[in-house]
mmCIF file of C-alpha atoms in Angstrom:
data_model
loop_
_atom_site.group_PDB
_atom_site.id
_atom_site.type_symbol
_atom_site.label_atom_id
_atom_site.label_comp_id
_atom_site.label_asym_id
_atom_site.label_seq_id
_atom_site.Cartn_x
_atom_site.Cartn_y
_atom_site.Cartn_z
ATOM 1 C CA UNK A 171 -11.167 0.232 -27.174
ATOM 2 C CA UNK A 172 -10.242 2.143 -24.129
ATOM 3 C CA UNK A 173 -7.544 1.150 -21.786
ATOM 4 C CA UNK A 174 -8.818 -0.318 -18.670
ATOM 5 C CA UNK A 175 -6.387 0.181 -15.663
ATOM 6 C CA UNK A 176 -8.040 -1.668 -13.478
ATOM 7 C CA UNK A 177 -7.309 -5.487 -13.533
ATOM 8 C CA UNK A 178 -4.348 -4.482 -16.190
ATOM 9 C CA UNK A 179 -0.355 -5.008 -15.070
ATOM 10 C CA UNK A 180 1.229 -2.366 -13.558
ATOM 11 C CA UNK A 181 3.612 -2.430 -16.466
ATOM 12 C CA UNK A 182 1.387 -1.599 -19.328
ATOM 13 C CA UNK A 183 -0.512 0.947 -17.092
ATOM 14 C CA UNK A 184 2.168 2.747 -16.555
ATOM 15 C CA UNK A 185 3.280 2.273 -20.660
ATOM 16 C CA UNK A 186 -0.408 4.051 -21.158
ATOM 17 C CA UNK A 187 1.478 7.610 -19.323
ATOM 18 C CA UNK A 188 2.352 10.295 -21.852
ATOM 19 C CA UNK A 189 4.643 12.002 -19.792
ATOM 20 C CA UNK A 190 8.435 10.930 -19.155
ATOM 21 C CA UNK A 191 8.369 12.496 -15.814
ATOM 22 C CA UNK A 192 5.510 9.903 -14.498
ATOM 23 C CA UNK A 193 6.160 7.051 -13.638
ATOM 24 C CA UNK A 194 3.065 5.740 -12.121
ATOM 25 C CA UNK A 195 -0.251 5.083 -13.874
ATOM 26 C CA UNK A 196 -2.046 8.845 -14.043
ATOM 27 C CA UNK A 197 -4.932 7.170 -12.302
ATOM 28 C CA UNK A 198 -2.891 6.190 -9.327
ATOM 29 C CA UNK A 199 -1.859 9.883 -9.272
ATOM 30 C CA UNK A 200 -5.130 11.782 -9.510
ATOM 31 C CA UNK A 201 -5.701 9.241 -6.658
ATOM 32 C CA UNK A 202 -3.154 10.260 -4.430
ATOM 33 C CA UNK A 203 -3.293 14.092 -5.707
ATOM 34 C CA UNK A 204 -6.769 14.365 -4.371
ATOM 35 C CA UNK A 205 -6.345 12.518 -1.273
ATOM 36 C CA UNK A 206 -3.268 14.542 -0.166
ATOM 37 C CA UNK A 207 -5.132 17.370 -0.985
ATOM 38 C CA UNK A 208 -8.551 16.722 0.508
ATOM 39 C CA UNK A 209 -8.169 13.522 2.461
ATOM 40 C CA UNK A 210 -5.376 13.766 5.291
ATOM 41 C CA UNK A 211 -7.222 15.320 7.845
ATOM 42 C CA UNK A 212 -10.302 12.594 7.121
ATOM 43 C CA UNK A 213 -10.615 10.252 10.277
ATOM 44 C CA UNK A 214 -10.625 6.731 9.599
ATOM 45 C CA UNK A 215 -9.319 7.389 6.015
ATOM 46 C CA UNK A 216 -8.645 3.912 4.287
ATOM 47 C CA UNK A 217 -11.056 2.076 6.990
ATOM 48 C CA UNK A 218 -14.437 3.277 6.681
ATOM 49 C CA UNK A 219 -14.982 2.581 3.295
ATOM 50 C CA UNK A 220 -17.064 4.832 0.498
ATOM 51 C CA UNK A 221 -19.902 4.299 -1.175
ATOM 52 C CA UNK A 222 -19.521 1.158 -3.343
ATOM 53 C CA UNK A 223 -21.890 3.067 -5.571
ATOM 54 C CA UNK A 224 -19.312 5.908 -6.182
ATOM 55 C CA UNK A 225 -16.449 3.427 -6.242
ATOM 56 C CA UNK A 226 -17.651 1.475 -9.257
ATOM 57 C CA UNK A 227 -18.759 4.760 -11.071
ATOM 58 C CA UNK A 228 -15.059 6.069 -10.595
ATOM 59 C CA UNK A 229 -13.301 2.261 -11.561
ATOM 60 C CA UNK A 230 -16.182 1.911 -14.444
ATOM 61 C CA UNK A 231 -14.599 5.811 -15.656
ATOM 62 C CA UNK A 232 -10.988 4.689 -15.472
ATOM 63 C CA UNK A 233 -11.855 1.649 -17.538
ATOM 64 C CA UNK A 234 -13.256 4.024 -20.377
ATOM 65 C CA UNK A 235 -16.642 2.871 -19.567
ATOM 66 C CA UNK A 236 -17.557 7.297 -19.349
ATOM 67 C CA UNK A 237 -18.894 8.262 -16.047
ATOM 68 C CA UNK A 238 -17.042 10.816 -13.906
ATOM 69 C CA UNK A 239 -13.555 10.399 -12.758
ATOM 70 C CA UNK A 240 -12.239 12.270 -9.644
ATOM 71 C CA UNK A 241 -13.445 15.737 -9.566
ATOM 72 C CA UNK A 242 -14.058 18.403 -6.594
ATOM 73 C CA UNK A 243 -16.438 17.072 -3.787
ATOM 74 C CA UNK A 244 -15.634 13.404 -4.650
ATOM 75 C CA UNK A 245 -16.116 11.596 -1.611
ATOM 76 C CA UNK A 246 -12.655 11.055 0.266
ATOM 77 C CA UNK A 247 -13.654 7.595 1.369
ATOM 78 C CA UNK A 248 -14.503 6.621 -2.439
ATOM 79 C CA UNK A 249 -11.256 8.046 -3.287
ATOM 80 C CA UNK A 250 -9.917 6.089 -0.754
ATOM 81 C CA UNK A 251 -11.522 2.914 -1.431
ATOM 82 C CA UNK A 252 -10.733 2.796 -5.271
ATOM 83 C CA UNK A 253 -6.667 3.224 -4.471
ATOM 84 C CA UNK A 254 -7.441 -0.092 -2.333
ATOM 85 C CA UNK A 255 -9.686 -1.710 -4.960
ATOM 86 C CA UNK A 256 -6.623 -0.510 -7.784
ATOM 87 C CA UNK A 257 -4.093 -2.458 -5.958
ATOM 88 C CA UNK A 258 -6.519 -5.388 -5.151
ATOM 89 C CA UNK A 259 -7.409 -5.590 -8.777
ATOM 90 C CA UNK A 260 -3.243 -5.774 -10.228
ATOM 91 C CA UNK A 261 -2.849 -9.300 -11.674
ATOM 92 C CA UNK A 262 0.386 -9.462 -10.199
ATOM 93 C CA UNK A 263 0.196 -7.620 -6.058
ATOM 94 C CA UNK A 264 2.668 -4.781 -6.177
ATOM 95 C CA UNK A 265 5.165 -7.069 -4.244
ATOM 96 C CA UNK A 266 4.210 -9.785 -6.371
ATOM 97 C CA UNK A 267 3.495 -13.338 -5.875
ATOM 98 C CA UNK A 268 7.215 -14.439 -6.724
ATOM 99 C CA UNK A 269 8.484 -12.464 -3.736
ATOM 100 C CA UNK A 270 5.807 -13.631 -0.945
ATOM 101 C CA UNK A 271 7.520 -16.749 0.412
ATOM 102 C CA UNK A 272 10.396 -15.329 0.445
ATOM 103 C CA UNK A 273 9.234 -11.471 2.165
ATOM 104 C CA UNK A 274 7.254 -14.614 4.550
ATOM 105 C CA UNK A 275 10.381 -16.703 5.187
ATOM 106 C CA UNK A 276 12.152 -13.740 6.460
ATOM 107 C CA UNK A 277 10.089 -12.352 9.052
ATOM 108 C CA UNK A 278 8.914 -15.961 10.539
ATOM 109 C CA UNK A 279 13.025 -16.547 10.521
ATOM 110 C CA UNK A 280 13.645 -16.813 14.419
ATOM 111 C CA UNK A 281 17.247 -16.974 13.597
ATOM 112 C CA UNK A 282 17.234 -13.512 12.067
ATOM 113 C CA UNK A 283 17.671 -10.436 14.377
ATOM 114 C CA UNK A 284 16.110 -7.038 12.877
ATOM 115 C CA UNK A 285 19.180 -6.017 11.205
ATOM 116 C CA UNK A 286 18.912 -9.435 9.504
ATOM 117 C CA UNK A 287 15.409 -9.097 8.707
ATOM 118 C CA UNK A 288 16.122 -5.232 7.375
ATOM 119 C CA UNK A 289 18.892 -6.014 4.725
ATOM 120 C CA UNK A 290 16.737 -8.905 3.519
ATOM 121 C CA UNK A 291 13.788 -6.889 3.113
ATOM 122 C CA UNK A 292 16.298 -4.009 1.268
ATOM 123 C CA UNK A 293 17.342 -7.045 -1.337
ATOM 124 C CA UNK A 294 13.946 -7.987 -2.263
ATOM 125 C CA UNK A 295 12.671 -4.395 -2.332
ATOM 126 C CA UNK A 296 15.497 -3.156 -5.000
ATOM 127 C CA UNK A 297 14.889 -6.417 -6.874
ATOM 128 C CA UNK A 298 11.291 -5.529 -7.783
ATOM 129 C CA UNK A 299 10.493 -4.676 -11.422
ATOM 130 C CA UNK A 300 11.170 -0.587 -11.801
ATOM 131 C CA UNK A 301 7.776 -0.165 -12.086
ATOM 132 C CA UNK A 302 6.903 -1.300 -8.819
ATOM 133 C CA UNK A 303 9.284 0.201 -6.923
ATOM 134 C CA UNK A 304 8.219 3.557 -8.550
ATOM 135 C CA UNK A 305 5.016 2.951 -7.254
ATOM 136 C CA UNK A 306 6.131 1.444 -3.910
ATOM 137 C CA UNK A 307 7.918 4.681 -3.406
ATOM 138 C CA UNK A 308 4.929 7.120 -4.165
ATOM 139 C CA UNK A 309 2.681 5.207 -2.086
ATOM 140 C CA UNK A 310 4.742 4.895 1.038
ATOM 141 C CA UNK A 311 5.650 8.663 1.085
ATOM 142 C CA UNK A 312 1.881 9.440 0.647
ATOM 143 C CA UNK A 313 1.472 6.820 3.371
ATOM 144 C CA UNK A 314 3.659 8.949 5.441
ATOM 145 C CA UNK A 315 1.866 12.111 5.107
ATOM 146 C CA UNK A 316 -1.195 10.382 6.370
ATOM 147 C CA UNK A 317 0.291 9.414 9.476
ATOM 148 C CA UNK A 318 1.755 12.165 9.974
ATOM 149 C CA UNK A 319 -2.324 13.613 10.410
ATOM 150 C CA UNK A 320 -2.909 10.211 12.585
ATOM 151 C CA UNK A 321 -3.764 13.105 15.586
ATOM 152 C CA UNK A 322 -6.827 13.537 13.785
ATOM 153 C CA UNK A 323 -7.346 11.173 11.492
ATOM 154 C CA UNK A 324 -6.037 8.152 13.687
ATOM 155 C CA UNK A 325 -4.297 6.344 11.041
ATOM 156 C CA UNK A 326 -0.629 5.272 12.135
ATOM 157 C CA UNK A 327 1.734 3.747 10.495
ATOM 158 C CA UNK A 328 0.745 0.664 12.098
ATOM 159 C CA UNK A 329 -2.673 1.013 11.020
ATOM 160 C CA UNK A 330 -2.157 1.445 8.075
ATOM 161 C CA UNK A 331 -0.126 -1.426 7.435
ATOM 162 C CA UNK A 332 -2.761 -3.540 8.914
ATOM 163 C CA UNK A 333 -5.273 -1.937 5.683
ATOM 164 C CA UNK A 334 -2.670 -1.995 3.339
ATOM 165 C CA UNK A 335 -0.859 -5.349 3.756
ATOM 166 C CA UNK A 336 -3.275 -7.626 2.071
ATOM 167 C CA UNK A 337 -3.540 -5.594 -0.722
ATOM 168 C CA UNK A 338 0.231 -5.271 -1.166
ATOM 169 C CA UNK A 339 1.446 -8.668 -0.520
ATOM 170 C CA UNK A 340 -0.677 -11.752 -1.253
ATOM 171 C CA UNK A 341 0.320 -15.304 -2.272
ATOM 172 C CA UNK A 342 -0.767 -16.860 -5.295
ATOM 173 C CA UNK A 343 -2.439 -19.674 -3.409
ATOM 174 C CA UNK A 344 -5.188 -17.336 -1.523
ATOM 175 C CA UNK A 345 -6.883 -19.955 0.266
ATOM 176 C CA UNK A 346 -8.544 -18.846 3.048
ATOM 177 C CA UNK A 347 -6.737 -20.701 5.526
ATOM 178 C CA UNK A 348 -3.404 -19.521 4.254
ATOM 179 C CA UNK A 349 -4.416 -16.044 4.118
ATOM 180 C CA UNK A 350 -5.733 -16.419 8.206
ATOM 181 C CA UNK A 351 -2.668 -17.900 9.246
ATOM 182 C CA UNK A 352 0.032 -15.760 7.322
ATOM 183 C CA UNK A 353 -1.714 -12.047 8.166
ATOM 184 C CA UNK A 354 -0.071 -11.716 11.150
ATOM 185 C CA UNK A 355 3.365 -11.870 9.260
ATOM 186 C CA UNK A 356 1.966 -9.755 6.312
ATOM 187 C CA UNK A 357 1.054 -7.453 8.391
ATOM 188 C CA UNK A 358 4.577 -7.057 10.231
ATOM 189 C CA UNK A 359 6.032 -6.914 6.637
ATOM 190 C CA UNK A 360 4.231 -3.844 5.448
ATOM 191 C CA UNK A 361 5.036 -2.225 8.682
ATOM 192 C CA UNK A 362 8.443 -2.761 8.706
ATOM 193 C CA UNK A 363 8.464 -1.508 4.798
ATOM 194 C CA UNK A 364 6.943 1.494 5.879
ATOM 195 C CA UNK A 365 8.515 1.962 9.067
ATOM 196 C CA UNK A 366 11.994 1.843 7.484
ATOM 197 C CA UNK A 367 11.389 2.728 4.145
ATOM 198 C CA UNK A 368 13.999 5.608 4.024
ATOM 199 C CA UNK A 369 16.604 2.354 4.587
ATOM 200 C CA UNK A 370 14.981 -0.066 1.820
ATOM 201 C CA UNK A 371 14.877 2.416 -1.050
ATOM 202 C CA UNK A 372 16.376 6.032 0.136
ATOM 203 C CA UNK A 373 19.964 4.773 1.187
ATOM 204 C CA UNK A 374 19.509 6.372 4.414
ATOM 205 C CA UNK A 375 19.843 5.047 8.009
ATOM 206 C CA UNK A 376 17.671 2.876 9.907
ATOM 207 C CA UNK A 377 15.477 4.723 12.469
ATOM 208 C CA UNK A 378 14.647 3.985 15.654
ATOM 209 C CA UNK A 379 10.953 2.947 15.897
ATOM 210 C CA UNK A 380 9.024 4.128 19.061
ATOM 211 C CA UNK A 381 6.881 1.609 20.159
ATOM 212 C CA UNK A 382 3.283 2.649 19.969
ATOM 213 C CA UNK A 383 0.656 1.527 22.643
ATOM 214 C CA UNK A 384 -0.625 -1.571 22.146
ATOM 215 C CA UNK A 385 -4.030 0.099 22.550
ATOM 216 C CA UNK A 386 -4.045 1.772 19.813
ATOM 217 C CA UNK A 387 -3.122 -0.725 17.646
ATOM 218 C CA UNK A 388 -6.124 -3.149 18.946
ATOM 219 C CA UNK A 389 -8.948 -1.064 18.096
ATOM 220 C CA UNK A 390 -8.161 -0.990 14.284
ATOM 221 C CA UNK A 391 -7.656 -4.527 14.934
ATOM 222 C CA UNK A 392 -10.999 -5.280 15.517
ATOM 223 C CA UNK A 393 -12.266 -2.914 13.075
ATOM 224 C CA UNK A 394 -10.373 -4.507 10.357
ATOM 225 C CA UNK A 395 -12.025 -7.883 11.336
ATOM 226 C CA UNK A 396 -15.602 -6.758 11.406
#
């Protein structure tokens, strides 16, 4: 039968890809294609989610269950929604469960300054299988481009770590409590990923990250836990 991507490992998604040149699964990149062309202007992209309808029709398509896949006037938000539910649905997170204690350890260390933190973070990055750090990489430079819109479509960096962390680092033990008490740090993870990802996987200096209001920060906050 048909390959379905979703709920399959990253590895023999991306073994499904006829071309040499891609290394991501294609659905990942008709994801991203369409949002960078449609989406970055789209306030509260990644937090107001799509129709669930339209989300299942576009997962149920990319599953070979037929339906239509992305096409032009696809709701942004759907589009949005199933890059979420994609990552969400990998067997394995994209940082995977084997590196969570240790991505955890690191950033609750008060011992470790942020250089400290920053060359740990580097290791574990550039230890991930190829295949995720392929897709790490295309998904924190699209990440980029949205904030770079975050004028209008008032996703930060910061805000969008706070949407993306769950769904990029999770433990294996997902209990509830765990998952309350550890978001904070998961949370501060992803940001610093994405903050300095030129330094984890470009070979390129660390920046220097402006503080951003607390303000703004807050309000997505609260969103997130509505």
């Amino acid at each position: 039968g048909a390959f379905k991507y979703f709920g399959s490992t990253l590895q023999s998604a991306v073994k499904q890809t006829e071309s040499e040149e891609l290394l991501i699964p294609q659905p990942v990149q008709e994801m991203l294609d369409y949002l960078l062309e449609h989406g970055l202007e789209t306030e509260g992209i990644f937090r107001i989610p799509g129709s669930a309808d339209e989300v299942s029709q576009l997962r149920a398509h990319y599953n070979g269950e037929g339906g239509k896949g992305i096409h032009k006037g696809t709701d942004v938000h759907a589009v949005a929604g199933l890059l979420k539910l994609y990552l969400r649905e990998l067997p394995d997170p994209l940082l995977t469960f084997k590196f969570y204690e240790p991505f955890i350890f690191v950033q609750r260390n008060k011992e470790f300054d942020d250089g400290t933190k920053y060359m740990h973070f580097k290791n574990l990055l550039n230890a991930l299988p190829e295949e995720n750090v392929a897709l790490v990489r295309a998904l924190i430079e699209f990440l980029h481009r949205v904030a770079e819109h975050h004028e209008t479509n008032k996703m930060t960096l910061s805000n969008l770590a706070i949407v993306f962390g769950p769904e990029l680092l999770r433990p294996a033990d997902d209990s509830m409590l765990k998952l309350l008490q550890e978001a904070g740090c998961v949370n501060a993870v992803v940001r610093k990923i994405l903050e300095q990802y030129g330094f984890f996987l470009k070979g390129e200096e660390l920046r220097e990250i402006p503080r951003e209001s607390k303000r703004a920060t807050m309000v997505i906050t609260q969103g997130a836990n509505a």
